[in-house]
mmCIF file of C-alpha atoms in Angstrom:
data_model
loop_
_atom_site.group_PDB
_atom_site.id
_atom_site.type_symbol
_atom_site.label_atom_id
_atom_site.label_comp_id
_atom_site.label_asym_id
_atom_site.label_seq_id
_atom_site.Cartn_x
_atom_site.Cartn_y
_atom_site.Cartn_z
ATOM 1 C CA UNK A 197 91.379 -95.598 196.057
ATOM 2 C CA UNK A 198 90.661 -93.570 198.702
ATOM 3 C CA UNK A 199 87.838 -91.667 197.829
ATOM 4 C CA UNK A 200 87.557 -87.668 198.317
ATOM 5 C CA UNK A 201 83.900 -85.852 199.243
ATOM 6 C CA UNK A 202 84.610 -82.569 198.156
ATOM 7 C CA UNK A 203 81.601 -81.487 196.208
ATOM 8 C CA UNK A 204 81.614 -78.372 193.465
ATOM 9 C CA UNK A 205 79.426 -75.942 193.105
ATOM 10 C CA UNK A 206 77.220 -73.846 190.759
ATOM 11 C CA UNK A 207 79.715 -71.262 189.737
ATOM 12 C CA UNK A 208 78.395 -67.579 189.595
ATOM 13 C CA UNK A 209 81.177 -66.667 187.500
ATOM 14 C CA UNK A 210 81.204 -69.708 185.531
ATOM 15 C CA UNK A 211 77.702 -69.102 184.275
ATOM 16 C CA UNK A 212 78.373 -65.344 183.678
ATOM 17 C CA UNK A 213 81.551 -66.249 181.508
ATOM 18 C CA UNK A 214 79.070 -68.841 179.573
ATOM 19 C CA UNK A 215 76.990 -65.983 178.681
ATOM 20 C CA UNK A 216 80.074 -64.469 176.772
ATOM 21 C CA UNK A 217 81.632 -67.233 174.940
ATOM 22 C CA UNK A 218 79.016 -69.294 173.991
ATOM 23 C CA UNK A 219 79.200 -68.002 170.314
ATOM 24 C CA UNK A 220 81.669 -69.977 169.198
ATOM 25 C CA UNK A 221 80.275 -73.480 166.580
ATOM 26 C CA UNK A 222 82.765 -76.227 165.015
ATOM 27 C CA UNK A 223 82.396 -79.602 164.952
ATOM 28 C CA UNK A 224 84.149 -82.570 163.368
ATOM 29 C CA UNK A 225 87.535 -81.624 163.111
ATOM 30 C CA UNK A 226 90.926 -84.158 164.106
ATOM 31 C CA UNK A 227 92.902 -83.888 166.996
ATOM 32 C CA UNK A 228 95.497 -83.404 164.035
ATOM 33 C CA UNK A 229 94.013 -80.219 163.173
ATOM 34 C CA UNK A 230 94.034 -76.740 165.051
ATOM 35 C CA UNK A 231 91.002 -77.373 166.679
ATOM 36 C CA UNK A 232 89.980 -74.875 169.281
ATOM 37 C CA UNK A 233 92.323 -73.018 171.706
ATOM 38 C CA UNK A 234 96.200 -73.880 171.680
ATOM 39 C CA UNK A 235 97.305 -70.600 174.194
ATOM 40 C CA UNK A 236 100.498 -70.658 176.598
ATOM 41 C CA UNK A 237 99.718 -67.800 179.366
ATOM 42 C CA UNK A 238 102.252 -68.592 181.828
ATOM 43 C CA UNK A 239 102.677 -71.604 184.079
ATOM 44 C CA UNK A 240 100.043 -70.190 187.076
ATOM 45 C CA UNK A 241 100.342 -66.881 188.576
ATOM 46 C CA UNK A 242 101.912 -66.872 192.460
ATOM 47 C CA UNK A 243 101.948 -70.975 192.676
ATOM 48 C CA UNK A 244 104.362 -73.777 192.301
ATOM 49 C CA UNK A 245 102.148 -74.852 188.995
ATOM 50 C CA UNK A 246 104.559 -75.962 186.412
ATOM 51 C CA UNK A 247 102.135 -77.828 183.143
ATOM 52 C CA UNK A 248 101.404 -75.896 180.145
ATOM 53 C CA UNK A 249 97.616 -75.886 181.069
ATOM 54 C CA UNK A 250 94.474 -77.562 180.561
ATOM 55 C CA UNK A 251 93.782 -79.695 178.525
ATOM 56 C CA UNK A 252 89.900 -80.158 176.991
ATOM 57 C CA UNK A 253 88.263 -82.661 175.005
ATOM 58 C CA UNK A 254 85.379 -82.379 173.394
ATOM 59 C CA UNK A 255 82.892 -84.385 173.579
ATOM 60 C CA UNK A 256 80.352 -85.749 170.291
ATOM 61 C CA UNK A 257 78.654 -81.894 168.807
ATOM 62 C CA UNK A 258 81.763 -79.810 170.369
ATOM 63 C CA UNK A 259 82.090 -76.485 170.930
ATOM 64 C CA UNK A 260 79.314 -73.884 169.640
ATOM 65 C CA UNK A 261 76.566 -77.263 170.663
ATOM 66 C CA UNK A 262 75.207 -73.761 173.439
ATOM 67 C CA UNK A 263 74.864 -76.785 175.916
ATOM 68 C CA UNK A 264 77.336 -79.351 177.514
ATOM 69 C CA UNK A 265 79.920 -78.649 175.408
ATOM 70 C CA UNK A 266 79.894 -74.911 176.083
ATOM 71 C CA UNK A 267 79.883 -75.637 179.470
ATOM 72 C CA UNK A 268 82.660 -77.293 179.538
ATOM 73 C CA UNK A 269 84.324 -74.685 177.601
ATOM 74 C CA UNK A 270 83.051 -71.790 179.894
ATOM 75 C CA UNK A 271 84.828 -73.582 182.688
ATOM 76 C CA UNK A 272 88.430 -73.812 180.336
ATOM 77 C CA UNK A 273 87.880 -70.718 179.519
ATOM 78 C CA UNK A 274 87.785 -69.117 182.930
ATOM 79 C CA UNK A 275 90.234 -71.057 184.915
ATOM 80 C CA UNK A 276 92.737 -70.448 181.900
ATOM 81 C CA UNK A 277 92.114 -66.737 183.042
ATOM 82 C CA UNK A 278 91.948 -66.401 186.654
ATOM 83 C CA UNK A 279 95.184 -69.278 186.906
ATOM 84 C CA UNK A 280 97.275 -67.549 183.864
ATOM 85 C CA UNK A 281 97.906 -70.581 182.520
ATOM 86 C CA UNK A 282 97.884 -71.893 178.684
ATOM 87 C CA UNK A 283 94.963 -74.332 177.445
ATOM 88 C CA UNK A 284 94.372 -76.535 174.385
ATOM 89 C CA UNK A 285 90.727 -77.727 173.508
ATOM 90 C CA UNK A 286 89.933 -80.122 170.759
ATOM 91 C CA UNK A 287 87.476 -81.121 168.934
ATOM 92 C CA UNK A 288 86.307 -85.177 168.158
ATOM 93 C CA UNK A 289 85.886 -85.898 164.723
ATOM 94 C CA UNK A 290 82.860 -87.525 163.538
ATOM 95 C CA UNK A 291 82.472 -91.574 163.837
ATOM 96 C CA UNK A 292 85.962 -91.368 165.681
ATOM 97 C CA UNK A 293 87.241 -94.538 168.135
ATOM 98 C CA UNK A 294 88.080 -95.092 171.509
ATOM 99 C CA UNK A 295 91.746 -95.409 170.255
ATOM 100 C CA UNK A 296 91.074 -91.955 168.174
ATOM 101 C CA UNK A 297 90.621 -90.780 171.847
ATOM 102 C CA UNK A 298 93.579 -92.015 173.707
ATOM 103 C CA UNK A 299 95.620 -90.405 170.994
ATOM 104 C CA UNK A 300 94.421 -86.782 171.351
ATOM 105 C CA UNK A 301 94.696 -87.902 175.536
ATOM 106 C CA UNK A 302 98.028 -88.822 174.606
ATOM 107 C CA UNK A 303 99.034 -85.928 172.600
ATOM 108 C CA UNK A 304 98.011 -83.860 174.980
ATOM 109 C CA UNK A 305 99.995 -85.745 177.905
ATOM 110 C CA UNK A 306 103.178 -85.584 176.066
ATOM 111 C CA UNK A 307 103.069 -81.832 175.169
ATOM 112 C CA UNK A 308 102.645 -81.370 178.954
ATOM 113 C CA UNK A 309 98.777 -80.173 179.787
ATOM 114 C CA UNK A 310 98.055 -80.709 183.348
ATOM 115 C CA UNK A 311 94.803 -81.570 184.026
ATOM 116 C CA UNK A 312 93.504 -83.218 181.163
ATOM 117 C CA UNK A 313 89.206 -83.062 180.531
ATOM 118 C CA UNK A 314 87.625 -85.725 179.284
ATOM 119 C CA UNK A 315 83.354 -83.782 178.361
ATOM 120 C CA UNK A 316 81.352 -87.208 178.416
ATOM 121 C CA UNK A 317 81.387 -90.716 179.280
ATOM 122 C CA UNK A 318 82.486 -91.578 176.024
ATOM 123 C CA UNK A 319 85.900 -90.815 177.468
ATOM 124 C CA UNK A 320 86.538 -93.243 180.563
ATOM 125 C CA UNK A 321 88.131 -96.033 178.346
ATOM 126 C CA UNK A 322 90.558 -93.720 176.950
ATOM 127 C CA UNK A 323 91.353 -91.840 180.333
ATOM 128 C CA UNK A 324 91.818 -94.850 181.699
ATOM 129 C CA UNK A 325 94.049 -96.350 179.347
ATOM 130 C CA UNK A 326 96.209 -92.535 179.478
ATOM 131 C CA UNK A 327 95.717 -92.138 182.978
ATOM 132 C CA UNK A 328 98.253 -95.732 183.142
ATOM 133 C CA UNK A 329 100.934 -94.354 181.434
ATOM 134 C CA UNK A 330 101.100 -90.640 182.828
ATOM 135 C CA UNK A 331 100.815 -90.825 186.629
ATOM 136 C CA UNK A 332 101.663 -87.620 187.647
ATOM 137 C CA UNK A 333 99.133 -85.826 185.647
ATOM 138 C CA UNK A 334 95.746 -85.391 186.911
ATOM 139 C CA UNK A 335 92.541 -86.471 184.383
ATOM 140 C CA UNK A 336 89.059 -86.060 184.908
ATOM 141 C CA UNK A 337 85.991 -87.353 182.960
ATOM 142 C CA UNK A 338 82.581 -85.583 182.980
ATOM 143 C CA UNK A 339 79.689 -87.686 183.606
ATOM 144 C CA UNK A 340 81.359 -90.800 184.334
ATOM 145 C CA UNK A 341 82.229 -92.512 187.359
ATOM 146 C CA UNK A 342 83.825 -96.030 186.118
ATOM 147 C CA UNK A 343 87.983 -94.824 185.906
ATOM 148 C CA UNK A 344 89.106 -95.453 189.673
ATOM 149 C CA UNK A 345 92.544 -93.890 189.714
ATOM 150 C CA UNK A 346 94.626 -92.130 191.973
ATOM 151 C CA UNK A 347 95.002 -89.463 189.174
ATOM 152 C CA UNK A 348 91.801 -89.299 187.660
ATOM 153 C CA UNK A 349 88.708 -87.334 188.892
ATOM 154 C CA UNK A 350 85.103 -88.538 188.260
ATOM 155 C CA UNK A 351 83.187 -85.339 187.916
ATOM 156 C CA UNK A 352 79.355 -86.640 188.085
ATOM 157 C CA UNK A 353 75.841 -85.273 188.726
ATOM 158 C CA UNK A 354 72.272 -85.456 190.040
ATOM 159 C CA UNK A 355 71.044 -85.303 186.213
ATOM 160 C CA UNK A 356 67.803 -86.376 187.873
ATOM 161 C CA UNK A 357 67.481 -83.503 190.456
ATOM 162 C CA UNK A 358 66.751 -80.960 187.854
ATOM 163 C CA UNK A 359 64.926 -82.693 185.776
ATOM 164 C CA UNK A 360 62.683 -82.799 188.238
ATOM 165 C CA UNK A 361 63.058 -79.742 188.727
ATOM 166 C CA UNK A 362 61.563 -79.022 185.112
ATOM 167 C CA UNK A 363 59.270 -81.828 185.111
ATOM 168 C CA UNK A 364 57.749 -79.663 187.415
ATOM 169 C CA UNK A 365 58.094 -76.845 185.884
ATOM 170 C CA UNK A 366 56.744 -78.253 182.185
ATOM 171 C CA UNK A 367 53.574 -79.891 184.098
ATOM 172 C CA UNK A 368 52.920 -76.135 186.105
ATOM 173 C CA UNK A 369 53.093 -74.246 183.178
ATOM 174 C CA UNK A 370 50.937 -77.080 180.485
ATOM 175 C CA UNK A 371 47.508 -75.827 178.909
ATOM 176 C CA UNK A 372 46.757 -78.589 177.819
ATOM 177 C CA UNK A 373 48.266 -81.064 180.415
ATOM 178 C CA UNK A 374 50.672 -82.809 177.539
ATOM 179 C CA UNK A 375 54.393 -82.852 178.025
ATOM 180 C CA UNK A 376 57.349 -84.000 175.956
ATOM 181 C CA UNK A 377 60.529 -85.310 176.479
ATOM 182 C CA UNK A 378 63.287 -85.728 173.658
ATOM 183 C CA UNK A 379 66.561 -87.822 174.647
ATOM 184 C CA UNK A 380 69.444 -86.981 172.154
ATOM 185 C CA UNK A 381 70.935 -90.953 172.767
ATOM 186 C CA UNK A 382 69.128 -94.172 174.170
ATOM 187 C CA UNK A 383 71.259 -94.474 176.737
ATOM 188 C CA UNK A 384 71.463 -95.361 181.020
ATOM 189 C CA UNK A 385 72.436 -91.824 181.321
ATOM 190 C CA UNK A 386 69.899 -89.856 179.048
ATOM 191 C CA UNK A 387 67.269 -92.398 180.986
ATOM 192 C CA UNK A 388 68.558 -90.314 184.313
ATOM 193 C CA UNK A 389 67.188 -87.462 182.408
ATOM 194 C CA UNK A 390 63.667 -88.868 181.413
ATOM 195 C CA UNK A 391 63.020 -90.490 184.983
ATOM 196 C CA UNK A 392 63.628 -87.146 187.160
ATOM 197 C CA UNK A 393 61.458 -85.505 184.746
ATOM 198 C CA UNK A 394 58.500 -88.085 184.254
ATOM 199 C CA UNK A 395 58.599 -88.311 188.092
ATOM 200 C CA UNK A 396 58.579 -84.395 188.178
ATOM 201 C CA UNK A 397 55.663 -84.058 185.820
ATOM 202 C CA UNK A 398 53.393 -86.788 187.764
ATOM 203 C CA UNK A 399 54.513 -85.230 191.295
ATOM 204 C CA UNK A 400 52.130 -82.720 189.777
ATOM 205 C CA UNK A 401 49.599 -84.288 188.107
ATOM 206 C CA UNK A 402 49.680 -87.961 187.361
ATOM 207 C CA UNK A 403 47.301 -87.940 184.135
ATOM 208 C CA UNK A 404 49.491 -85.842 182.580
ATOM 209 C CA UNK A 405 49.971 -87.302 179.116
ATOM 210 C CA UNK A 406 53.641 -87.411 178.742
ATOM 211 C CA UNK A 407 55.684 -88.203 174.812
ATOM 212 C CA UNK A 408 59.235 -89.487 174.823
ATOM 213 C CA UNK A 409 61.301 -89.667 172.359
ATOM 214 C CA UNK A 410 65.203 -90.785 171.704
ATOM 215 C CA UNK A 411 66.743 -89.370 168.525
ATOM 216 C CA UNK A 412 69.217 -92.199 168.366
ATOM 217 C CA UNK A 413 70.560 -95.598 169.639
ATOM 218 C CA UNK A 414 74.053 -94.839 169.448
ATOM 219 C CA UNK A 415 76.256 -91.494 170.050
ATOM 220 C CA UNK A 416 77.868 -92.128 166.659
ATOM 221 C CA UNK A 417 74.078 -92.183 164.789
ATOM 222 C CA UNK A 418 74.164 -88.429 165.575
ATOM 223 C CA UNK A 419 71.626 -87.904 168.514
ATOM 224 C CA UNK A 420 73.508 -85.633 170.221
ATOM 225 C CA UNK A 421 74.614 -83.749 166.958
ATOM 226 C CA UNK A 422 71.975 -83.130 164.636
ATOM 227 C CA UNK A 423 70.102 -80.176 165.211
ATOM 228 C CA UNK A 424 67.676 -81.386 162.095
ATOM 229 C CA UNK A 425 66.643 -84.275 163.980
ATOM 230 C CA UNK A 426 65.889 -82.819 167.230
ATOM 231 C CA UNK A 427 63.368 -80.293 164.799
ATOM 232 C CA UNK A 428 61.907 -83.389 163.510
ATOM 233 C CA UNK A 429 60.796 -84.862 166.922
ATOM 234 C CA UNK A 430 59.963 -81.825 168.475
ATOM 235 C CA UNK A 431 57.204 -81.193 165.739
ATOM 236 C CA UNK A 432 56.092 -84.440 165.904
ATOM 237 C CA UNK A 433 55.582 -83.711 169.650
ATOM 238 C CA UNK A 434 53.799 -80.420 169.189
ATOM 239 C CA UNK A 435 51.601 -81.731 166.775
ATOM 240 C CA UNK A 436 51.033 -85.126 168.984
ATOM 241 C CA UNK A 437 49.623 -82.270 171.351
ATOM 242 C CA UNK A 438 52.360 -81.669 173.849
ATOM 243 C CA UNK A 439 52.788 -77.758 174.517
ATOM 244 C CA UNK A 440 56.183 -77.749 176.841
ATOM 245 C CA UNK A 441 59.192 -79.788 175.470
ATOM 246 C CA UNK A 442 62.401 -80.823 177.823
ATOM 247 C CA UNK A 443 65.154 -81.823 175.500
ATOM 248 C CA UNK A 444 68.486 -83.404 177.136
ATOM 249 C CA UNK A 445 70.092 -83.637 173.793
ATOM 250 C CA UNK A 446 73.574 -81.362 173.391
ATOM 251 C CA UNK A 447 73.350 -80.094 169.671
ATOM 252 C CA UNK A 448 70.367 -81.689 168.504
ATOM 253 C CA UNK A 449 68.648 -79.923 171.616
ATOM 254 C CA UNK A 450 69.075 -76.662 169.562
ATOM 255 C CA UNK A 451 66.729 -77.773 166.967
ATOM 256 C CA UNK A 452 63.856 -79.030 169.764
ATOM 257 C CA UNK A 453 64.258 -75.266 170.737
ATOM 258 C CA UNK A 454 64.253 -73.602 167.820
ATOM 259 C CA UNK A 455 60.485 -75.800 166.305
ATOM 260 C CA UNK A 456 59.460 -75.161 169.578
ATOM 261 C CA UNK A 457 59.904 -71.898 169.167
ATOM 262 C CA UNK A 458 58.153 -71.362 165.759
ATOM 263 C CA UNK A 459 55.299 -73.567 166.849
ATOM 264 C CA UNK A 460 54.616 -71.155 169.874
ATOM 265 C CA UNK A 461 54.832 -73.799 172.518
ATOM 266 C CA UNK A 462 57.048 -73.401 175.568
ATOM 267 C CA UNK A 463 60.962 -76.014 175.391
ATOM 268 C CA UNK A 464 62.891 -76.163 178.524
ATOM 269 C CA UNK A 465 66.803 -76.554 177.763
ATOM 270 C CA UNK A 466 69.536 -78.742 179.507
ATOM 271 C CA UNK A 467 73.083 -77.940 180.744
ATOM 272 C CA UNK A 468 73.541 -74.327 180.262
ATOM 273 C CA UNK A 469 71.346 -71.598 180.706
ATOM 274 C CA UNK A 470 69.799 -72.063 176.754
ATOM 275 C CA UNK A 471 67.756 -68.872 176.896
ATOM 276 C CA UNK A 472 70.941 -66.581 177.441
ATOM 277 C CA UNK A 473 72.795 -67.609 174.667
ATOM 278 C CA UNK A 474 73.288 -65.663 171.295
ATOM 279 C CA UNK A 475 72.834 -68.753 169.171
ATOM 280 C CA UNK A 476 69.233 -69.270 170.236
ATOM 281 C CA UNK A 477 68.018 -65.199 170.979
ATOM 282 C CA UNK A 478 65.617 -65.666 168.212
ATOM 283 C CA UNK A 479 63.882 -68.722 170.533
ATOM 284 C CA UNK A 480 64.422 -67.409 173.643
ATOM 285 C CA UNK A 481 61.083 -65.851 174.363
ATOM 286 C CA UNK A 482 60.124 -69.770 174.496
ATOM 287 C CA UNK A 483 62.892 -71.180 176.419
ATOM 288 C CA UNK A 484 61.157 -71.691 179.921
ATOM 289 C CA UNK A 485 63.760 -71.853 181.508
ATOM 290 C CA UNK A 486 66.707 -74.773 181.585
ATOM 291 C CA UNK A 487 67.787 -77.548 183.609
ATOM 292 C CA UNK A 488 71.678 -76.576 184.447
ATOM 293 C CA UNK A 489 74.818 -78.532 185.356
ATOM 294 C CA UNK A 490 77.440 -76.847 186.517
ATOM 295 C CA UNK A 491 79.894 -78.815 183.766
ATOM 296 C CA UNK A 492 82.074 -75.344 183.615
ATOM 297 C CA UNK A 493 82.177 -75.448 187.560
ATOM 298 C CA UNK A 494 83.609 -79.116 187.469
ATOM 299 C CA UNK A 495 85.869 -78.082 184.820
ATOM 300 C CA UNK A 496 87.185 -74.764 186.845
ATOM 301 C CA UNK A 497 87.852 -77.002 190.038
ATOM 302 C CA UNK A 498 90.135 -79.859 188.789
ATOM 303 C CA UNK A 499 91.909 -77.105 187.248
ATOM 304 C CA UNK A 500 92.431 -75.334 190.514
ATOM 305 C CA UNK A 501 93.360 -78.260 192.395
ATOM 306 C CA UNK A 502 95.741 -79.066 190.012
ATOM 307 C CA UNK A 503 97.586 -75.411 190.327
ATOM 308 C CA UNK A 504 97.033 -75.166 193.673
ATOM 309 C CA UNK A 505 99.241 -78.805 194.523
ATOM 310 C CA UNK A 506 96.372 -80.856 195.705
ATOM 311 C CA UNK A 507 94.878 -82.661 192.875
ATOM 312 C CA UNK A 508 90.691 -83.788 192.922
ATOM 313 C CA UNK A 509 90.653 -87.673 192.759
ATOM 314 C CA UNK A 510 87.774 -89.551 192.886
ATOM 315 C CA UNK A 511 84.170 -89.374 192.619
ATOM 316 C CA UNK A 512 83.415 -86.087 193.251
ATOM 317 C CA UNK A 513 79.243 -85.713 192.452
ATOM 318 C CA UNK A 514 76.718 -82.390 192.510
ATOM 319 C CA UNK A 515 73.118 -82.326 193.346
ATOM 320 C CA UNK A 516 70.897 -79.505 194.021
ATOM 321 C CA UNK A 517 72.330 -79.161 197.798
ATOM 322 C CA UNK A 518 75.540 -78.835 196.621
ATOM 323 C CA UNK A 519 74.228 -76.032 194.277
ATOM 324 C CA UNK A 520 75.860 -78.703 191.798
ATOM 325 C CA UNK A 521 72.587 -78.637 189.524
ATOM 326 C CA UNK A 522 69.898 -76.479 189.302
ATOM 327 C CA UNK A 523 67.180 -74.963 187.229
ATOM 328 C CA UNK A 524 67.573 -71.408 185.528
ATOM 329 C CA UNK A 525 65.063 -68.192 185.784
ATOM 330 C CA UNK A 526 66.029 -65.761 183.587
ATOM 331 C CA UNK A 527 63.463 -65.896 181.356
ATOM 332 C CA UNK A 528 60.857 -62.942 183.039
ATOM 333 C CA UNK A 529 58.438 -64.109 181.685
ATOM 334 C CA UNK A 530 59.200 -67.743 183.895
ATOM 335 C CA UNK A 531 59.411 -65.301 186.123
ATOM 336 C CA UNK A 532 56.214 -63.608 186.301
ATOM 337 C CA UNK A 533 54.568 -67.790 186.769
ATOM 338 C CA UNK A 534 54.481 -67.049 190.071
ATOM 339 C CA UNK A 535 52.408 -70.470 190.498
ATOM 340 C CA UNK A 536 55.584 -71.611 188.476
ATOM 341 C CA UNK A 537 58.446 -70.578 190.461
ATOM 342 C CA UNK A 538 56.602 -71.668 193.420
ATOM 343 C CA UNK A 539 55.765 -75.266 192.745
ATOM 344 C CA UNK A 540 59.551 -75.161 191.234
ATOM 345 C CA UNK A 541 61.517 -74.094 194.836
ATOM 346 C CA UNK A 542 59.110 -76.036 196.609
ATOM 347 C CA UNK A 543 60.285 -79.527 194.774
ATOM 348 C CA UNK A 544 63.946 -77.982 195.176
ATOM 349 C CA UNK A 545 63.225 -77.532 199.043
ATOM 350 C CA UNK A 546 61.924 -80.860 199.007
ATOM 351 C CA UNK A 547 64.207 -82.890 197.463
ATOM 352 C CA UNK A 548 67.684 -80.889 199.531
ATOM 353 C CA UNK A 549 65.604 -82.141 202.407
ATOM 354 C CA UNK A 550 65.143 -85.451 202.141
ATOM 355 C CA UNK A 551 61.451 -84.729 201.899
ATOM 356 C CA UNK A 552 61.550 -86.196 197.744
ATOM 357 C CA UNK A 553 63.563 -88.939 196.624
ATOM 358 C CA UNK A 554 64.311 -88.820 193.091
ATOM 359 C CA UNK A 555 64.345 -92.391 191.165
ATOM 360 C CA UNK A 556 67.759 -92.358 188.665
ATOM 361 C CA UNK A 557 65.943 -95.430 186.689
#
């Protein structure tokens, strides 16, 4: 299969949209319920696009997680409005099987949605199966590169690089030389976040103590969708002495951030700029920054490619050099920490230049 090297960049517009739209909550609906939006907005102004619109299938936690899924929705919403096309975004159900995901994607394909985006690696098996049956429709998987087909775009990221910056920020901001990492589920993807974070911390001072905790072993056990789990884990790390905690836990990360703020220690968000999210407004003063991943930009770029008649295919990896990942500096309190900011900026330069290579495991 021909692999295309086109890369995505952090879209400032997508981030701006995210600030506005990251307010909806709700998860656990089935694909048969009218979950999410099912809208018609024309067939692509000024283009030869003939599809019904963009189909978006959420990961565990659903819309309203203030992180991964909401970042995808920001790109969905931006693309739909800009290209004047319809769209349907559908929530996952609790404990669903791959067959449920296949049914969801098939329904979208039959309805004429193009592209169809599976948000999260859990959609890889379903995309592989459904894409083979609908070769004229472009499918995309966020966070997975296993599906290799002419009509599938694998949108992946260098999460470890953004996490390295989070580690540098945590190490420089810590007054106790004691930080923490909380992963939602003990899987290879989240190991990348941990590995990058740990490498970033130790690059500042290898003697800094690092607490590590995974909420569950399997996604279906709630590691990405249970704020109470995140709160409990954060409380334990604060009690152990950590004064900066970085999470990669989806919706569960809300609990991490809220508990950190309640205990007046720093939290570092993930995927979206969590400082800007209304659901976390009461905790935002304690959000040091967020390790960004331009999921919204990936959804937007896939849609644009289809509308333009040049659908993406193959692996597309966003990293620091392309702007596909990054570290947010929205909190004025972070901006005031000039030594921390300088250290993070220097780390970013070193990664982009190749002076520093961030490990993935």
